[in-house]
Amino acid sequence: MEQEFWHQRWAENQIGFHRDSVHPMLMAYWSALNPRLDEEVLVPLCGKSIDLNWLAERHERVVGVELSDIAVRAFFSENLYTPQVYTAPSGHTHYCFDELELISGDFFTARLQPAPLIYDRAALVAMPPSMRQQYVDRVTSLLAPGGRMLLVTLFYPQSDDHPPFSMDEQLVRQTYQGMKVTLLDTCTEPCGERGEQVWLIQAAE
């Protein structure tokens, strides 16, 4: 989506995608990545997710990237953290507190190092079809050799062109062709037409 769309959503506090609790699929399936304490975690389009706290309790370094500075500042304010703040030559603002570093600005232009672990709960599904491949190319370029990503997607009968975008199993596998793609679990609502899926995406060694 256009950046202005997301800036407006955060400015108007229209953030129905934000969860007030740690995502259960993260807690249940993070271990499938065989993560180590010393492995860095990258979280694209992180918002103010408290999943960041959960990851920071288990890793020495967690880096989130978020377009909206409102979201980043809200994360630190709501968690009563006082970060160190600096602006990089790229124009991105970095907020650092203990294991956490949140980068405010465009994910596509942020200067990032490849990470062994990536967590995507709401990034891929936020991308319209016209931007999906650009996002996938970017995120897979940031997955270190042998790296692992935990991906959470949604599926439902979509009748509009607004996020979150529905991603069925075939589309996920097509989107990440060239990677090792493993479906870990599907959680379906009683109607059977809506639900979430959690995936393990692995890069070649």
mmCIF file of C-alpha atoms in Angstrom:
data_model
loop_
_atom_site.group_PDB
_atom_site.id
_atom_site.type_symbol
_atom_site.label_atom_id
_atom_site.label_comp_id
_atom_site.label_asym_id
_atom_site.label_seq_id
_atom_site.Cartn_x
_atom_site.Cartn_y
_atom_site.Cartn_z
ATOM 1 C CA MET A 1 0.000 0.000 0.000
ATOM 2 C CA GLU A 2 1.059 3.589 -0.344
ATOM 3 C CA GLN A 3 3.000 4.822 2.657
ATOM 4 C CA GLU A 4 0.421 7.524 3.292
ATOM 5 C CA PHE A 5 -2.216 4.824 3.866
ATOM 6 C CA TRP A 6 -0.268 3.395 6.814
ATOM 7 C CA HIS A 7 0.707 6.784 8.184
ATOM 8 C CA GLN A 8 -2.986 7.689 8.218
ATOM 9 C CA ARG A 9 -4.000 4.433 9.886
ATOM 10 C CA TRP A 10 -1.567 5.040 12.747
ATOM 11 C CA ALA A 11 -2.416 8.745 13.009
ATOM 12 C CA GLU A 12 -6.125 7.885 13.304
ATOM 13 C CA ASN A 13 -5.430 4.888 15.586
ATOM 14 C CA GLN A 14 -7.105 2.534 13.108
ATOM 15 C CA ILE A 15 -4.944 -0.408 14.091
ATOM 16 C CA GLY A 16 -7.238 -3.405 14.257
ATOM 17 C CA PHE A 17 -4.270 -5.511 13.164
ATOM 18 C CA HIS A 18 -2.493 -4.836 16.484
ATOM 19 C CA ARG A 19 -2.747 -7.585 19.103
ATOM 20 C CA ASP A 20 -2.750 -6.951 22.861
ATOM 21 C CA SER A 21 -1.186 -10.351 23.546
ATOM 22 C CA VAL A 22 1.687 -12.362 22.138
ATOM 23 C CA HIS A 23 0.611 -14.252 19.042
ATOM 24 C CA PRO A 24 -0.091 -17.885 20.025
ATOM 25 C CA MET A 25 1.489 -19.223 16.831
ATOM 26 C CA LEU A 26 4.730 -17.435 17.703
ATOM 27 C CA MET A 27 4.787 -19.044 21.146
ATOM 28 C CA ALA A 28 3.849 -22.473 19.814
ATOM 29 C CA TYR A 29 6.116 -22.659 16.771
ATOM 30 C CA TRP A 30 9.155 -20.437 17.295
ATOM 31 C CA SER A 31 11.004 -23.527 18.521
ATOM 32 C CA ALA A 32 10.572 -25.061 15.035
ATOM 33 C CA LEU A 33 13.323 -22.677 13.878
ATOM 34 C CA ASN A 34 15.793 -24.201 16.364
ATOM 35 C CA PRO A 35 16.666 -20.660 17.443
ATOM 36 C CA ARG A 36 19.723 -19.829 19.524
ATOM 37 C CA LEU A 37 20.103 -17.039 22.043
ATOM 38 C CA ASP A 38 22.929 -15.425 20.059
ATOM 39 C CA GLU A 39 21.006 -15.380 16.745
ATOM 40 C CA GLU A 40 19.618 -12.005 15.706
ATOM 41 C CA VAL A 41 15.922 -11.709 14.882
ATOM 42 C CA LEU A 42 14.583 -9.337 12.221
ATOM 43 C CA VAL A 43 10.918 -8.292 12.397
ATOM 44 C CA PRO A 44 9.717 -6.441 9.264
ATOM 45 C CA LEU A 45 6.806 -4.002 9.587
ATOM 46 C CA CYS A 46 6.721 -4.632 13.335
ATOM 47 C CA GLY A 47 4.281 -1.918 14.400
ATOM 48 C CA LYS A 48 4.206 -1.741 18.201
ATOM 49 C CA SER A 49 3.799 -5.489 18.597
ATOM 50 C CA ILE A 50 4.444 -6.974 22.020
ATOM 51 C CA ASP A 51 5.770 -10.005 20.154
ATOM 52 C CA LEU A 52 8.989 -7.960 20.149
ATOM 53 C CA ASN A 53 9.201 -8.269 23.938
ATOM 54 C CA TRP A 54 8.669 -12.020 23.793
ATOM 55 C CA LEU A 55 11.478 -12.377 21.250
ATOM 56 C CA ALA A 56 13.791 -10.061 23.204
ATOM 57 C CA GLU A 57 13.458 -12.330 26.244
ATOM 58 C CA ARG A 58 14.887 -15.168 24.129
ATOM 59 C CA HIS A 59 17.492 -13.437 21.956
ATOM 60 C CA GLU A 60 20.385 -11.088 22.483
ATOM 61 C CA ARG A 61 19.352 -8.825 19.602
ATOM 62 C CA VAL A 62 15.959 -8.139 18.011
ATOM 63 C CA VAL A 63 15.639 -5.589 15.192
ATOM 64 C CA GLY A 64 12.240 -4.312 14.113
ATOM 65 C CA VAL A 65 11.540 -2.020 11.175
ATOM 66 C CA GLU A 66 8.381 0.079 11.080
ATOM 67 C CA LEU A 67 7.265 2.826 8.693
ATOM 68 C CA SER A 68 5.300 4.785 11.294
ATOM 69 C CA ASP A 69 7.241 6.744 13.883
ATOM 70 C CA ILE A 70 3.999 6.978 15.868
ATOM 71 C CA ALA A 71 4.009 3.189 16.243
ATOM 72 C CA VAL A 72 7.663 3.036 17.266
ATOM 73 C CA ARG A 73 7.328 5.767 19.878
ATOM 74 C CA ALA A 74 4.132 4.154 21.184
ATOM 75 C CA PHE A 75 5.943 0.841 21.653
ATOM 76 C CA PHE A 76 8.564 2.388 23.921
ATOM 77 C CA SER A 77 6.088 4.588 25.758
ATOM 78 C CA GLU A 78 3.620 1.770 26.461
ATOM 79 C CA ASN A 79 6.396 -0.509 27.699
ATOM 80 C CA LEU A 80 7.943 2.266 29.825
ATOM 81 C CA TYR A 81 11.278 1.929 27.996
ATOM 82 C CA THR A 82 13.568 4.924 27.505
ATOM 83 C CA PRO A 83 15.528 4.261 24.315
ATOM 84 C CA GLN A 84 18.625 5.890 22.947
ATOM 85 C CA VAL A 85 17.711 7.585 19.676
ATOM 86 C CA TYR A 86 19.827 8.512 16.692
ATOM 87 C CA THR A 87 19.267 9.261 13.011
ATOM 88 C CA ALA A 88 21.242 7.264 10.460
ATOM 89 C CA PRO A 89 22.671 8.758 7.246
ATOM 90 C CA SER A 90 19.819 7.020 5.405
ATOM 91 C CA GLY A 91 17.359 9.233 7.287
ATOM 92 C CA HIS A 92 15.954 6.346 9.325
ATOM 93 C CA THR A 93 15.580 6.921 13.070
ATOM 94 C CA HIS A 94 16.932 4.179 15.339
ATOM 95 C CA TYR A 95 15.518 3.561 18.815
ATOM 96 C CA CYS A 96 17.694 1.279 20.967
ATOM 97 C CA PHE A 97 16.925 -0.266 24.354
ATOM 98 C CA ASP A 98 18.781 -3.303 25.684
ATOM 99 C CA GLU A 99 18.224 -6.184 23.211
ATOM 100 C CA LEU A 100 15.788 -4.192 21.110
ATOM 101 C CA GLU A 101 16.448 -1.879 18.166
ATOM 102 C CA LEU A 102 13.477 -0.421 16.313
ATOM 103 C CA ILE A 103 14.124 1.419 13.073
ATOM 104 C CA SER A 104 11.579 4.006 11.996
ATOM 105 C CA GLY A 105 11.308 4.401 8.232
ATOM 106 C CA ASP A 106 10.901 2.581 4.931
ATOM 107 C CA PHE A 107 11.720 -1.136 5.199
ATOM 108 C CA PHE A 108 12.795 -1.223 1.559
ATOM 109 C CA THR A 109 15.526 1.384 2.001
ATOM 110 C CA ALA A 110 16.704 0.705 5.569
ATOM 111 C CA ARG A 111 20.341 -0.393 5.821
ATOM 112 C CA LEU A 112 20.056 -3.868 7.322
ATOM 113 C CA GLN A 113 22.375 -6.816 7.678
ATOM 114 C CA PRO A 114 21.140 -10.333 6.812
ATOM 115 C CA ALA A 115 19.735 -12.069 9.881
ATOM 116 C CA PRO A 116 19.600 -15.785 10.701
ATOM 117 C CA LEU A 117 16.013 -15.465 11.984
ATOM 118 C CA ILE A 118 13.033 -13.495 10.682
ATOM 119 C CA TYR A 119 9.537 -13.244 12.138
ATOM 120 C CA ASP A 120 6.728 -12.069 9.821
ATOM 121 C CA ARG A 121 3.307 -11.895 11.425
ATOM 122 C CA ALA A 122 1.713 -8.984 9.562
ATOM 123 C CA ALA A 123 4.134 -7.857 6.851
ATOM 124 C CA LEU A 124 3.516 -10.144 3.868
ATOM 125 C CA VAL A 125 -0.265 -9.959 4.306
ATOM 126 C CA ALA A 126 -0.028 -6.154 4.336
ATOM 127 C CA MET A 127 1.471 -6.114 0.844
ATOM 128 C CA PRO A 128 -0.891 -5.687 -2.138
ATOM 129 C CA PRO A 129 -0.258 -8.060 -5.046
ATOM 130 C CA SER A 130 1.578 -5.298 -6.927
ATOM 131 C CA MET A 131 4.195 -5.046 -4.133
ATOM 132 C CA ARG A 132 4.284 -8.649 -2.967
ATOM 133 C CA GLN A 133 7.252 -9.785 -5.052
ATOM 134 C CA GLN A 134 9.235 -6.670 -4.165
ATOM 135 C CA TYR A 135 8.699 -7.442 -0.489
ATOM 136 C CA VAL A 136 9.581 -11.115 -0.861
ATOM 137 C CA ASP A 137 12.753 -10.273 -2.781
ATOM 138 C CA ARG A 138 13.738 -7.852 -0.042
ATOM 139 C CA VAL A 139 12.993 -10.128 2.905
ATOM 140 C CA THR A 140 14.661 -13.187 1.364
ATOM 141 C CA SER A 141 17.757 -11.093 0.623
ATOM 142 C CA LEU A 142 17.869 -10.329 4.362
ATOM 143 C CA LEU A 143 17.702 -13.987 5.383
ATOM 144 C CA ALA A 144 21.251 -15.191 6.018
ATOM 145 C CA PRO A 145 22.454 -18.472 4.443
ATOM 146 C CA GLY A 146 20.812 -21.279 6.401
ATOM 147 C CA GLY A 147 18.410 -18.729 7.908
ATOM 148 C CA ARG A 148 14.864 -19.509 9.015
ATOM 149 C CA MET A 149 11.706 -17.449 8.961
ATOM 150 C CA LEU A 150 8.463 -17.960 10.855
ATOM 151 C CA LEU A 151 5.643 -16.640 8.662
ATOM 152 C CA VAL A 152 2.009 -16.202 9.722
ATOM 153 C CA THR A 153 -0.593 -15.723 6.990
ATOM 154 C CA LEU A 154 -4.367 -15.337 6.754
ATOM 155 C CA PHE A 155 -6.865 -16.887 4.390
ATOM 156 C CA TYR A 156 -10.469 -15.811 3.892
ATOM 157 C CA PRO A 157 -12.909 -14.990 1.067
ATOM 158 C CA GLN A 158 -11.570 -11.531 0.192
ATOM 159 C CA SER A 159 -13.951 -9.199 -1.603
ATOM 160 C CA ASP A 160 -12.028 -5.913 -1.409
ATOM 161 C CA ASP A 161 -8.524 -4.642 -2.141
ATOM 162 C CA HIS A 162 -7.546 -3.636 1.385
ATOM 163 C CA PRO A 163 -5.117 -5.334 3.770
ATOM 164 C CA PRO A 164 -4.758 -7.806 5.262
ATOM 165 C CA PHE A 165 -4.588 -9.761 2.034
ATOM 166 C CA SER A 166 -5.655 -13.380 1.906
ATOM 167 C CA MET A 167 -2.835 -15.844 1.163
ATOM 168 C CA ASP A 168 -3.861 -19.450 0.553
ATOM 169 C CA GLU A 169 -1.399 -22.343 0.644
ATOM 170 C CA GLN A 170 -0.786 -22.406 -3.102
ATOM 171 C CA LEU A 171 -0.055 -18.681 -3.186
ATOM 172 C CA VAL A 172 2.383 -18.866 -0.271
ATOM 173 C CA ARG A 173 4.301 -21.715 -1.899
ATOM 174 C CA GLN A 174 4.374 -19.868 -5.232
ATOM 175 C CA THR A 175 5.494 -16.630 -3.562
ATOM 176 C CA TYR A 176 8.419 -18.307 -1.800
ATOM 177 C CA GLN A 177 9.446 -20.661 -4.605
ATOM 178 C CA GLY A 178 13.156 -21.382 -4.428
ATOM 179 C CA MET A 179 12.997 -21.576 -0.622
ATOM 180 C CA LYS A 180 12.170 -24.603 1.499
ATOM 181 C CA VAL A 181 8.557 -24.026 2.540
ATOM 182 C CA THR A 182 6.945 -26.078 5.324
ATOM 183 C CA LEU A 183 3.381 -25.628 6.549
ATOM 184 C CA LEU A 184 3.493 -26.053 10.321
ATOM 185 C CA ASP A 185 -0.157 -25.602 11.255
ATOM 186 C CA THR A 186 -3.541 -24.313 10.138
ATOM 187 C CA CYS A 187 -6.019 -22.765 12.554
ATOM 188 C CA THR A 188 -9.465 -22.562 10.944
ATOM 189 C CA GLU A 189 -12.478 -20.694 12.277
ATOM 190 C CA PRO A 190 -15.729 -22.688 12.717
ATOM 191 C CA CYS A 191 -17.048 -21.462 9.367
ATOM 192 C CA GLY A 192 -14.140 -23.222 7.663
ATOM 193 C CA GLU A 193 -13.511 -20.367 5.238
ATOM 194 C CA ARG A 194 -11.270 -18.211 7.419
ATOM 195 C CA GLY A 195 -8.155 -18.893 9.410
ATOM 196 C CA GLU A 196 -4.440 -18.512 9.934
ATOM 197 C CA GLN A 197 -1.507 -20.597 8.831
ATOM 198 C CA VAL A 198 2.014 -20.678 10.201
ATOM 199 C CA TRP A 199 4.971 -21.522 8.004
ATOM 200 C CA LEU A 200 8.651 -22.309 8.275
ATOM 201 C CA ILE A 201 10.605 -20.721 5.403
ATOM 202 C CA GLN A 202 14.233 -21.809 5.095
ATOM 203 C CA ALA A 203 17.091 -20.453 3.020
ATOM 204 C CA ALA A 204 19.708 -22.676 1.435
ATOM 205 C CA GLU A 205 22.925 -23.193 3.384
#
